[in-house]
């Protein structure tokens, strides 16, 4: 919305939310999320044509176009638990729009939703509001966190789906006009509603599939002595495949990939497409396998036990340049190591101690729920086994092992000699993001494990099957 305000000075944008602290933060000097470049955009427009308010009903009533961006977490109970999208927030937003509307509106689905959600929303809107005409559009967002501003400035494409009626087409044109302020019109694709809704799930599933494919290869590389970086480079040089999104890692995270694939799986199952559902499920299963494989590597390399040993965790966010930890691989890896009674010392440049402790006290299903729904901290595990520190040197001091779980640039530039000197010997380093120079670190004296790279003899010679 900030980008629309920046690029369309003729349009008044009001962002509304029922959460007062969040809106207050958007109106303050410290924005509630860290995103490179966002501060500048918000500060350039705020108070001119960009406003943040908790007066939801008034602003929705006044608007011509309403973008709905409420969250759609995975359902945690009832029918489809663990897979289907929970549309509670969407439904209550639609009911509120119906209640307050006195004039015709275009309602835009911005949140990622299951295919055919627009149909349900249309029914809620049209059965609850007399005399007002609603057009529903699907306009999925493809920005990635950490590069949101760049992605919004120059999107690969903007997708707009709508009804194939004259009114539907008119609504599509109205939204197209907004984006046409800065996006070349040949990058604005229009289609039917269901195609637009499905395209978003399909794009995320196929992106995640690339990572699971390369991660599956990384296991085979470790077993054979091949190097996954070389393999991915060679494979990506094929212009039909391309080089992006082929970095092996400890596993993908983020608020979208797993949620959207599980959602896709559920839609396939509901349509009786068991084979298709199983195919996509495997992408998530390989991701879980990759995380547990990493934990096993750590434990088996460190003489089959990490109990009571200090292990430094460098990086907790699901990727660099964000403070977001939703579905971060670090959460699962830390849980695995805590299960083996490791003493964790965690450092991330953007994630607060409170967030880390909250994430580690969560049950798996709770993670993508709003904070007020989350369980209180589990004081036993968190205070006994986890400490959160302010830099990488403190985290690694006296540690037996170091795990790099987010690819923050600063981890490439650390003084590893100093880190080595401060650690217990033998000093292990497990690079879950392939950011360090393996040869250089081995020269210093580290025993190094890097995902999908030829194994250090120390790592290799240890028993392959760790304790379960
Ligand atoms: C993703 C999609 O890219 C975006 O289009 C969609 O709108 C939302 O979901 P995001 O979750 O912000 O965006 O991050 P993304 O850059 O896609 O990374 C997702 C995860 O995959 C991260 O944990 C990242 O570290 C991991 N990843 C990415 C890899 O492990 N290897 C890669 O090659 C690329």
Short mmCIF file of C-alpha atoms and ligand atoms in Angstrom, two decimals:
data_model
loop_
_atom_site.label_atom_id
_atom_site.label_comp_id
_atom_site.label_asym_id
_atom_site.label_seq_id
_atom_site.Cartn_x
_atom_site.Cartn_y
_atom_site.Cartn_z
CA UNK A 1 0.00 0.00 0.00
CA UNK A 2 2.94 2.30 0.71
CA UNK A 3 4.22 1.66 -2.81
CA UNK A 4 0.80 2.47 -4.30
CA UNK A 5 0.79 5.71 -2.29
CA UNK A 6 4.31 6.54 -3.50
CA UNK A 7 3.58 5.87 -7.15
CA UNK A 8 0.02 7.27 -7.25
CA UNK A 9 -0.05 10.71 -5.59
CA UNK A 10 -3.63 11.10 -6.90
CA UNK A 11 -4.83 8.16 -4.79
CA UNK A 12 -5.54 8.35 -1.04
CA UNK A 13 -4.42 5.18 0.71
CA UNK A 14 -5.57 4.34 4.24
CA UNK A 15 -4.22 1.22 5.92
CA UNK A 16 -6.56 0.02 8.65
CA UNK A 17 -6.14 -2.60 11.34
CA UNK A 18 -8.01 -3.43 14.52
CA UNK A 19 -4.71 -3.72 16.43
CA UNK A 20 -3.99 -0.33 17.96
CA UNK A 21 -0.31 -1.04 18.90
CA UNK A 22 0.41 -2.04 15.31
CA UNK A 23 -1.19 1.08 13.84
CA UNK A 24 0.60 3.23 16.44
CA UNK A 25 3.88 1.66 15.34
CA UNK A 26 3.12 2.43 11.68
CA UNK A 27 2.53 6.03 12.73
CA UNK A 28 5.78 6.20 14.75
CA UNK A 29 9.48 6.48 13.89
CA UNK A 30 9.98 2.75 14.45
CA UNK A 31 7.95 0.75 11.95
CA UNK A 32 6.67 -2.62 13.19
CA UNK A 33 8.59 -4.63 10.57
CA UNK A 34 12.15 -4.50 9.27
CA UNK A 35 12.26 -4.34 5.49
CA UNK A 36 15.10 -2.65 3.60
CA UNK A 37 13.91 0.60 1.98
CA UNK A 38 10.43 0.55 3.53
CA UNK A 39 11.12 3.35 6.03
CA UNK A 40 11.94 5.79 3.24
CA UNK A 41 8.81 4.94 1.25
CA UNK A 42 6.51 5.22 4.26
CA UNK A 43 8.10 8.45 5.45
CA UNK A 44 7.83 9.99 1.98
CA UNK A 45 4.03 9.50 1.84
CA UNK A 46 2.76 9.28 5.40
CA UNK A 47 0.46 12.19 6.22
CA UNK A 48 0.18 13.14 2.51
CA UNK A 49 -1.70 10.33 0.79
CA UNK A 50 -0.81 7.42 3.09
CA UNK A 51 -2.54 7.08 6.45
CA UNK A 52 -2.69 4.41 9.15
CA UNK A 53 -5.83 4.16 11.26
CA UNK A 54 -7.85 1.91 13.55
CA UNK A 55 -11.09 3.50 12.36
CA UNK A 56 -11.70 0.49 10.15
CA UNK A 57 -15.37 0.94 9.45
CA UNK A 58 -15.25 4.59 8.48
CA UNK A 59 -12.41 4.15 6.00
CA UNK A 60 -13.85 0.99 4.48
CA UNK A 61 -17.19 2.77 4.05
CA UNK A 62 -15.47 5.65 2.24
CA UNK A 63 -13.23 3.54 -0.01
CA UNK A 64 -13.82 2.68 -3.68
CA UNK A 65 -11.31 -0.17 -3.65
CA UNK A 66 -10.72 -2.32 -0.54
CA UNK A 67 -7.64 -4.54 -0.44
CA UNK A 68 -8.05 -7.36 2.07
CA UNK A 69 -4.71 -8.58 3.42
CA UNK A 70 -5.71 -10.42 6.57
CA UNK A 71 -3.74 -13.54 7.42
CA UNK A 72 -4.87 -17.00 6.32
CA UNK A 73 -2.96 -19.41 8.59
CA UNK A 74 -3.16 -23.17 8.33
CA UNK A 75 -6.15 -24.52 10.27
CA UNK A 76 -5.08 -26.06 13.55
CA UNK A 77 -8.28 -27.94 14.39
CA UNK A 78 -11.42 -29.29 12.78
CA UNK A 79 -11.89 -30.32 9.16
CA UNK A 80 -8.64 -30.03 7.19
CA UNK A 81 -6.54 -29.29 10.30
CA UNK A 82 -2.86 -29.01 9.45
CA UNK A 83 -3.54 -28.36 5.74
CA UNK A 84 -6.56 -26.21 4.91
CA UNK A 85 -6.38 -22.42 5.13
CA UNK A 86 -8.18 -20.88 8.06
CA UNK A 87 -10.42 -18.23 6.49
CA UNK A 88 -11.92 -16.94 9.75
CA UNK A 89 -10.25 -13.54 9.43
CA UNK A 90 -11.22 -13.24 5.75
CA UNK A 91 -14.82 -14.08 6.47
CA UNK A 92 -15.14 -11.57 9.28
CA UNK A 93 -13.50 -8.91 7.10
CA UNK A 94 -16.05 -9.63 4.34
CA UNK A 95 -18.94 -9.43 6.81
CA UNK A 96 -17.65 -6.12 8.13
CA UNK A 97 -17.32 -4.72 4.57
CA UNK A 98 -20.90 -5.81 3.85
CA UNK A 99 -22.15 -4.19 7.07
CA UNK A 100 -20.59 -0.77 6.56
CA UNK A 101 -20.84 -0.32 2.77
CA UNK A 102 -23.24 2.26 1.40
CA UNK A 103 -21.63 2.59 -2.06
CA UNK A 104 -20.37 0.17 -4.75
CA UNK A 105 -16.91 -1.28 -4.11
CA UNK A 106 -14.18 -3.34 -5.64
CA UNK A 107 -12.94 -5.85 -3.06
CA UNK A 108 -9.45 -7.15 -3.79
CA UNK A 109 -8.12 -10.44 -2.42
CA UNK A 110 -4.51 -9.71 -1.52
CA UNK A 111 -4.03 -12.53 0.99
CA UNK A 112 -3.19 -15.90 -0.53
CA UNK A 113 -6.38 -17.93 -0.38
CA UNK A 114 -7.63 -21.32 -1.57
CA UNK A 115 -9.09 -21.46 -5.06
CA UNK A 116 -12.78 -20.45 -5.10
CA UNK A 117 -12.52 -18.26 -1.99
CA UNK A 118 -13.76 -15.35 -4.10
CA UNK A 119 -16.98 -17.25 -4.67
CA UNK A 120 -17.61 -17.60 -0.93
CA UNK A 121 -16.70 -13.96 -0.35
CA UNK A 122 -19.05 -12.87 -3.13
CA UNK A 123 -21.88 -14.77 -1.46
CA UNK A 124 -21.21 -13.18 1.93
CA UNK A 125 -21.04 -9.70 0.44
CA UNK A 126 -24.04 -10.00 -1.85
CA UNK A 127 -26.31 -11.68 0.67
CA UNK A 128 -25.63 -9.21 3.41
CA UNK A 129 -25.85 -5.89 1.67
CA UNK A 130 -28.84 -4.53 -0.18
CA UNK A 131 -28.42 -2.34 -3.19
CA UNK A 132 -24.61 -2.17 -3.12
CA UNK A 133 -22.67 -3.77 -5.95
CA UNK A 134 -19.44 -5.60 -5.11
CA UNK A 135 -16.86 -6.80 -7.61
CA UNK A 136 -14.31 -9.27 -6.27
CA UNK A 137 -10.84 -9.31 -7.79
CA UNK A 138 -7.93 -11.60 -7.06
CA UNK A 139 -4.62 -9.73 -7.05
CA UNK A 140 -2.06 -12.05 -5.43
CA UNK A 141 1.18 -10.55 -4.15
CA UNK A 142 4.49 -12.01 -5.28
CA UNK A 143 6.94 -9.90 -3.28
CA UNK A 144 9.51 -11.73 -1.19
CA UNK A 145 10.55 -10.51 2.24
CA UNK A 146 13.89 -8.75 2.44
CA UNK A 147 13.49 -7.54 -1.16
CA UNK A 148 9.89 -6.29 -0.89
CA UNK A 149 10.53 -2.75 -2.07
CA UNK A 150 12.64 -3.83 -5.06
CA UNK A 151 10.05 -6.47 -5.96
CA UNK A 152 7.22 -3.94 -5.76
CA UNK A 153 9.12 -1.29 -7.73
CA UNK A 154 9.81 -3.70 -10.58
CA UNK A 155 7.50 -6.68 -10.36
CA UNK A 156 8.02 -9.53 -12.84
CA UNK A 157 4.26 -9.39 -13.28
CA UNK A 158 1.09 -8.12 -11.64
CA UNK A 159 -1.81 -10.59 -11.73
CA UNK A 160 -5.42 -9.47 -11.71
CA UNK A 161 -8.25 -11.97 -11.85
CA UNK A 162 -11.90 -11.04 -12.12
CA UNK A 163 -15.32 -12.11 -13.33
CA UNK A 164 -15.78 -12.42 -17.09
CA UNK A 165 -18.77 -10.06 -17.03
CA UNK A 166 -18.79 -6.42 -18.21
CA UNK A 167 -18.81 -5.29 -14.54
CA UNK A 168 -15.98 -7.69 -13.73
CA UNK A 169 -13.93 -6.41 -16.66
CA UNK A 170 -14.56 -2.80 -15.61
CA UNK A 171 -13.27 -3.59 -12.12
CA UNK A 172 -10.16 -5.26 -13.59
CA UNK A 173 -9.50 -2.11 -15.65
CA UNK A 174 -9.86 0.10 -12.56
CA UNK A 175 -7.23 -1.89 -10.67
CA UNK A 176 -5.03 -2.12 -13.75
CA UNK A 177 -5.08 1.71 -13.89
CA UNK A 178 -3.66 1.84 -10.36
CA UNK A 179 -0.69 -0.41 -11.19
CA UNK A 180 -0.21 1.22 -14.61
CA UNK A 181 1.08 4.30 -12.73
CA UNK A 182 4.47 2.50 -12.59
CA UNK A 183 4.22 -1.03 -13.98
CA UNK A 184 4.52 -1.48 -17.78
CA UNK A 185 1.11 -2.63 -19.03
CA UNK A 186 2.55 -5.74 -20.68
CA UNK A 187 3.55 -6.90 -17.18
CA UNK A 188 -0.03 -6.60 -15.92
CA UNK A 189 -1.73 -9.89 -16.65
CA UNK A 190 -5.48 -10.24 -16.42
CA UNK A 191 -7.34 -13.55 -16.22
CA UNK A 192 -10.28 -15.26 -14.64
CA UNK A 193 -10.63 -15.28 -10.87
CA UNK A 194 -9.84 -18.95 -10.35
CA UNK A 195 -6.72 -18.84 -12.51
CA UNK A 196 -5.39 -15.88 -10.52
CA UNK A 197 -6.09 -17.58 -7.19
CA UNK A 198 -4.48 -20.83 -8.31
CA UNK A 199 -1.48 -19.12 -9.94
CA UNK A 200 -0.31 -17.83 -6.58
CA UNK A 201 -0.42 -21.27 -4.95
CA UNK A 202 1.18 -22.80 -8.05
CA UNK A 203 4.04 -20.25 -8.11
CA UNK A 204 4.90 -20.83 -4.45
CA UNK A 205 4.64 -24.62 -4.82
CA UNK A 206 6.95 -24.64 -7.83
CA UNK A 207 9.48 -22.30 -6.17
CA UNK A 208 9.51 -24.47 -3.05
CA UNK A 209 9.79 -27.57 -5.22
CA UNK A 210 13.03 -26.24 -6.71
CA UNK A 211 14.51 -25.87 -3.23
CA UNK A 212 13.37 -29.34 -2.16
CA UNK A 213 14.78 -30.76 -5.40
CA UNK A 214 18.19 -29.21 -4.82
CA UNK A 215 18.07 -30.13 -1.12
CA UNK A 216 17.29 -33.75 -2.03
CA UNK A 217 20.35 -33.62 -4.33
CA UNK A 218 22.43 -32.24 -1.46
CA UNK A 219 21.90 -35.46 0.50
CA UNK A 220 23.06 -37.48 -2.50
CA UNK A 221 26.05 -35.16 -2.98
CA UNK A 222 27.14 -35.77 0.61
CA UNK A 223 26.83 -39.51 0.07
CA UNK A 224 28.82 -39.53 -3.17
CA UNK A 225 31.40 -36.75 -2.78
CA UNK A 226 29.76 -34.46 -5.33
CA UNK A 227 29.41 -30.75 -4.50
CA UNK A 228 25.84 -29.44 -4.63
CA UNK A 229 26.99 -25.91 -5.51
CA UNK A 230 28.75 -27.23 -8.59
CA UNK A 231 25.81 -29.45 -9.51
CA UNK A 232 23.31 -26.59 -9.07
CA UNK A 233 25.52 -24.28 -11.13
CA UNK A 234 25.75 -26.80 -13.96
CA UNK A 235 22.02 -27.53 -13.85
CA UNK A 236 21.02 -23.86 -13.62
CA UNK A 237 23.08 -22.99 -16.72
CA UNK A 238 20.40 -24.74 -18.76
CA UNK A 239 18.28 -21.77 -19.81
CA UNK A 240 15.16 -23.91 -19.51
CA UNK A 241 15.94 -24.35 -15.80
CA UNK A 242 17.65 -21.08 -14.82
CA UNK A 243 19.98 -20.38 -11.94
CA UNK A 244 17.70 -18.70 -9.36
CA UNK A 245 16.34 -20.53 -6.36
CA UNK A 246 18.75 -23.45 -6.55
CA UNK A 247 20.68 -22.82 -3.34
CA UNK A 248 20.80 -25.88 -1.12
CA UNK A 249 20.02 -25.00 2.49
CA UNK A 250 18.97 -26.35 5.85
CA UNK A 251 15.41 -25.97 4.53
CA UNK A 252 13.02 -23.31 3.33
CA UNK A 253 10.95 -21.32 5.79
CA UNK A 254 8.70 -18.28 5.72
CA UNK A 255 5.03 -17.68 6.06
CA UNK A 256 4.10 -18.83 2.55
CA UNK A 257 5.74 -21.92 1.11
CA UNK A 258 4.68 -24.61 3.56
CA UNK A 259 1.28 -23.07 4.21
CA UNK A 260 0.47 -22.68 0.53
CA UNK A 261 1.64 -26.17 -0.42
CA UNK A 262 -0.39 -27.75 2.38
CA UNK A 263 -3.33 -25.72 1.19
CA UNK A 264 -2.77 -26.96 -2.38
CA UNK A 265 -2.54 -30.53 -1.08
CA UNK A 266 -5.84 -30.11 0.72
CA UNK A 267 -7.55 -28.70 -2.37
CA UNK A 268 -6.25 -31.67 -4.42
CA UNK A 269 -7.51 -34.13 -1.80
CA UNK A 270 -10.92 -32.45 -1.71
CA UNK A 271 -11.09 -32.89 -5.47
CA UNK A 272 -10.16 -36.59 -5.24
CA UNK A 273 -6.70 -36.01 -6.76
CA UNK A 274 -4.73 -38.20 -4.35
CA UNK A 275 -1.68 -38.66 -6.60
CA UNK A 276 -1.39 -34.93 -7.21
CA UNK A 277 -1.78 -34.24 -3.48
CA UNK A 278 0.98 -36.76 -2.66
CA UNK A 279 3.29 -35.24 -5.25
CA UNK A 280 3.14 -31.78 -3.64
CA UNK A 281 3.18 -33.17 -0.10
CA UNK A 282 6.59 -34.61 -0.86
CA UNK A 283 8.01 -31.08 -1.28
CA UNK A 284 7.18 -30.36 2.37
CA UNK A 285 8.37 -33.79 3.48
CA UNK A 286 11.78 -33.28 1.88
CA UNK A 287 11.98 -29.93 3.65
CA UNK A 288 11.32 -31.61 7.01
CA UNK A 289 13.82 -34.34 6.10
CA UNK A 290 16.45 -31.70 5.33
CA UNK A 291 16.02 -30.06 8.75
CA UNK A 292 16.17 -33.33 10.67
CA UNK A 293 19.12 -34.50 8.55
CA UNK A 294 20.94 -31.35 9.64
CA UNK A 295 20.24 -31.99 13.32
CA UNK A 296 21.40 -35.59 12.95
CA UNK A 297 24.61 -34.40 11.30
CA UNK A 298 25.30 -32.06 14.21
CA UNK A 299 24.64 -34.68 16.88
CA UNK A 300 26.42 -37.56 15.14
CA UNK A 301 29.47 -35.44 14.31
CA UNK A 302 29.80 -34.24 17.88
CA UNK A 303 30.37 -37.78 19.11
CA UNK A 304 26.69 -38.72 19.15
CA UNK A 305 25.82 -36.35 21.96
CA UNK A 306 25.31 -32.64 22.41
CA UNK A 307 23.93 -32.99 25.91
CA UNK A 308 25.26 -30.16 28.07
CA UNK A 309 27.43 -28.84 25.21
CA UNK A 310 27.23 -25.22 24.22
CA UNK A 311 26.13 -24.86 20.60
CA UNK A 312 26.05 -21.41 18.97
CA UNK A 313 23.16 -20.67 16.64
CA UNK A 314 23.98 -17.92 14.16
CA UNK A 315 20.80 -16.64 12.53
CA UNK A 316 17.22 -17.30 13.49
CA UNK A 317 15.18 -15.46 10.81
CA UNK A 318 13.87 -17.59 7.93
CA UNK A 319 16.17 -15.72 5.52
CA UNK A 320 18.50 -12.73 5.58
CA UNK A 321 17.35 -9.10 5.65
CA UNK A 322 14.20 -9.81 7.60
CA UNK A 323 13.29 -10.16 11.27
CA UNK A 324 10.55 -12.62 10.35
CA UNK A 325 10.83 -16.05 11.95
CA UNK A 326 7.64 -17.71 10.73
CA UNK A 327 8.36 -21.35 9.85
CA UNK A 328 12.09 -20.58 10.09
CA UNK A 329 14.26 -23.69 9.75
CA UNK A 330 16.05 -22.46 12.89
CA UNK A 331 12.98 -23.22 15.00
CA UNK A 332 12.96 -26.91 14.04
CA UNK A 333 16.74 -27.23 14.27
CA UNK A 334 16.78 -25.62 17.73
CA UNK A 335 13.94 -27.89 18.84
CA UNK A 336 15.93 -30.89 17.65
CA UNK A 337 19.06 -29.77 19.51
CA UNK A 338 17.10 -28.87 22.65
CA UNK A 339 15.62 -32.38 22.45
CA UNK A 340 19.19 -33.64 22.72
CA UNK A 341 19.76 -31.26 25.66
CA UNK A 342 22.22 -28.94 23.93
CA UNK A 343 22.88 -25.59 25.59
CA UNK A 344 21.97 -23.09 22.86
CA UNK A 345 23.41 -19.61 22.52
CA UNK A 346 21.48 -17.80 19.79
CA UNK A 347 22.32 -14.65 17.86
CA UNK A 348 20.37 -12.99 15.06
CA UNK A 349 20.91 -9.36 14.05
CA UNK A 350 17.18 -8.67 13.60
CA UNK A 351 15.21 -11.06 15.79
CA UNK A 352 14.49 -10.04 19.39
CA UNK A 353 15.09 -12.29 22.38
CA UNK A 354 11.36 -12.25 23.19
CA UNK A 355 10.51 -13.45 19.67
CA UNK A 356 13.08 -16.28 19.78
CA UNK A 357 11.87 -17.48 23.19
CA UNK A 358 8.26 -17.27 22.06
CA UNK A 359 8.99 -19.26 18.88
CA UNK A 360 10.82 -21.96 20.81
CA UNK A 361 7.99 -22.31 23.31
CA UNK A 362 5.42 -22.76 20.55
CA UNK A 363 3.76 -25.95 19.43
CA UNK A 364 4.25 -26.47 15.70
CA UNK A 365 0.77 -25.36 14.79
CA UNK A 366 0.86 -22.16 16.81
CA UNK A 367 3.56 -20.40 14.85
CA UNK A 368 1.56 -18.57 12.26
CA UNK A 369 -1.08 -17.43 14.70
CA UNK A 370 -1.26 -13.87 15.96
CA UNK A 371 0.74 -13.14 19.07
CA UNK A 372 -2.24 -12.77 21.37
CA UNK A 373 -3.27 -16.35 20.57
CA UNK A 374 0.11 -17.78 21.40
CA UNK A 375 0.84 -19.85 24.46
CA UNK A 376 2.99 -18.35 27.25
CA UNK A 377 6.64 -19.29 27.30
CA UNK A 378 7.67 -22.68 28.48
CA UNK A 379 9.99 -21.53 31.28
CA UNK A 380 11.67 -24.92 31.80
CA UNK A 381 13.27 -25.41 28.38
CA UNK A 382 13.81 -21.81 27.46
CA UNK A 383 15.52 -20.58 30.62
CA UNK A 384 17.54 -23.74 31.18
CA UNK A 385 18.74 -24.49 27.66
CA UNK A 386 18.50 -21.29 25.63
CA UNK A 387 20.22 -17.94 25.89
CA UNK A 388 19.96 -15.13 23.36
CA UNK A 389 23.03 -12.94 22.96
CA UNK A 390 23.95 -9.73 21.16
CA UNK A 391 26.72 -10.83 18.82
CA UNK A 392 28.28 -13.82 17.10
CA UNK A 393 31.45 -13.73 19.21
CA UNK A 394 29.56 -14.01 22.46
CA UNK A 395 27.41 -16.80 21.01
CA UNK A 396 30.44 -18.84 19.95
CA UNK A 397 32.63 -18.24 23.03
CA UNK A 398 33.31 -21.56 24.75
CA UNK A 399 31.02 -23.41 22.29
CA UNK A 400 31.69 -26.92 21.00
CA UNK A 401 29.85 -26.25 17.76
CA UNK A 402 28.44 -23.44 15.61
CA UNK A 403 25.36 -23.76 13.39
CA UNK A 404 24.74 -21.12 10.71
CA UNK A 405 21.01 -21.11 10.04
CA UNK A 406 20.42 -17.78 8.24
CA UNK A 407 22.58 -16.42 5.40
CA UNK A 408 23.16 -12.96 6.95
CA UNK A 409 25.99 -11.19 5.06
CA UNK A 410 27.79 -10.43 8.33
CA UNK A 411 28.38 -14.17 8.90
CA UNK A 412 30.61 -14.22 5.81
CA UNK A 413 32.83 -11.52 7.29
CA UNK A 414 33.28 -12.80 10.85
CA UNK A 415 36.77 -13.20 12.28
CA UNK A 416 36.68 -17.00 12.29
CA UNK A 417 40.21 -17.22 13.66
CA UNK A 418 39.05 -15.36 16.76
CA UNK A 419 35.96 -17.57 16.96
CA UNK A 420 38.09 -20.72 16.67
CA UNK A 421 40.40 -19.59 19.45
CA UNK A 422 37.47 -18.99 21.80
CA UNK A 423 35.86 -22.38 21.19
CA UNK A 424 36.25 -25.84 22.74
CA UNK A 425 38.30 -28.26 20.63
CA UNK A 426 37.66 -29.94 18.34
CA UNK A 427 35.67 -26.97 17.06
CA UNK A 428 32.78 -27.86 14.76
CA UNK A 429 30.99 -25.59 12.34
CA UNK A 430 27.80 -26.63 10.57
CA UNK A 431 26.90 -24.29 7.74
CA UNK A 432 23.23 -24.69 6.88
CA UNK A 433 23.39 -21.90 4.27
CA UNK A 434 26.69 -22.47 2.50
CA UNK A 435 27.94 -18.97 3.31
CA UNK A 436 31.40 -19.74 4.64
CA UNK A 437 34.61 -20.62 2.81
CA UNK A 438 35.00 -24.28 3.73
CA UNK A 439 38.68 -24.57 2.75
CA UNK A 440 39.59 -21.40 4.63
CA UNK A 441 37.87 -22.60 7.81
CA UNK A 442 39.43 -26.06 7.61
CA UNK A 443 42.81 -24.33 7.36
CA UNK A 444 42.06 -22.54 10.64
CA UNK A 445 41.36 -25.91 12.26
CA UNK A 446 37.57 -26.20 12.22
CA UNK A 447 35.78 -29.43 11.42
CA UNK A 448 33.36 -28.17 8.81
CA UNK A 449 30.04 -29.47 7.56
CA UNK A 450 28.42 -27.52 4.73
CA UNK A 451 25.14 -28.69 3.17
CA UNK A 452 25.73 -30.86 0.10
CA UNK A 453 29.52 -30.42 0.10
CA UNK A 454 32.12 -33.19 0.24
CA UNK A 455 32.29 -34.27 3.87
CA UNK A 456 35.14 -33.61 6.22
CA UNK A 457 36.73 -36.97 7.16
CA UNK A 458 35.82 -36.25 10.77
CA UNK A 459 32.18 -35.95 9.88
CA UNK A 460 32.31 -38.88 7.48
CA UNK A 461 33.97 -41.38 9.79
CA UNK A 462 31.35 -41.03 12.47
CA UNK A 463 28.41 -43.43 12.68
CA UNK A 464 25.88 -42.59 9.99
CA UNK A 465 22.87 -43.45 12.13
CA UNK A 466 22.58 -41.14 15.11
CA UNK A 467 20.41 -41.94 18.12
CA UNK A 468 16.74 -41.37 17.29
C1 LIG B 1 8.04 -16.35 -1.06
C2 LIG B 1 7.96 -16.13 -2.59
O1 LIG B 1 9.28 -16.02 -3.12
C3 LIG B 1 7.15 -14.90 -2.91
O2 LIG B 1 7.01 -14.75 -4.32
C4 LIG B 1 5.80 -15.04 -2.27
O3 LIG B 1 5.05 -13.88 -2.50
C5 LIG B 1 5.93 -15.29 -0.78
O4 LIG B 1 6.74 -16.41 -0.53
P1 LIG B 1 9.44 -15.28 0.95
O5 LIG B 1 8.79 -16.34 1.78
O6 LIG B 1 9.45 -13.88 1.44
O7 LIG B 1 8.75 -15.25 -0.50
O8 LIG B 1 10.97 -15.69 0.73
P2 LIG B 1 11.81 -16.49 -0.37
O9 LIG B 1 12.90 -15.61 -0.84
O10 LIG B 1 10.96 -17.10 -1.41
O11 LIG B 1 12.49 -17.64 0.50
C6 LIG B 1 11.74 -18.66 1.13
C7 LIG B 1 12.66 -19.62 1.85
O12 LIG B 1 13.39 -20.41 0.92
C8 LIG B 1 13.70 -18.96 2.73
O13 LIG B 1 13.82 -19.68 3.94
C9 LIG B 1 14.97 -19.04 1.92
O14 LIG B 1 16.12 -19.01 2.71
C10 LIG B 1 14.77 -20.39 1.24
N1 LIG B 1 15.54 -20.53 -0.01
C11 LIG B 1 15.32 -19.69 -1.05
C12 LIG B 1 16.47 -21.56 -0.12
O15 LIG B 1 16.66 -22.34 0.80
N2 LIG B 1 17.14 -21.70 -1.31
C13 LIG B 1 16.94 -20.87 -2.37
O16 LIG B 1 17.59 -21.08 -3.42
C14 LIG B 1 16.01 -19.83 -2.24
#
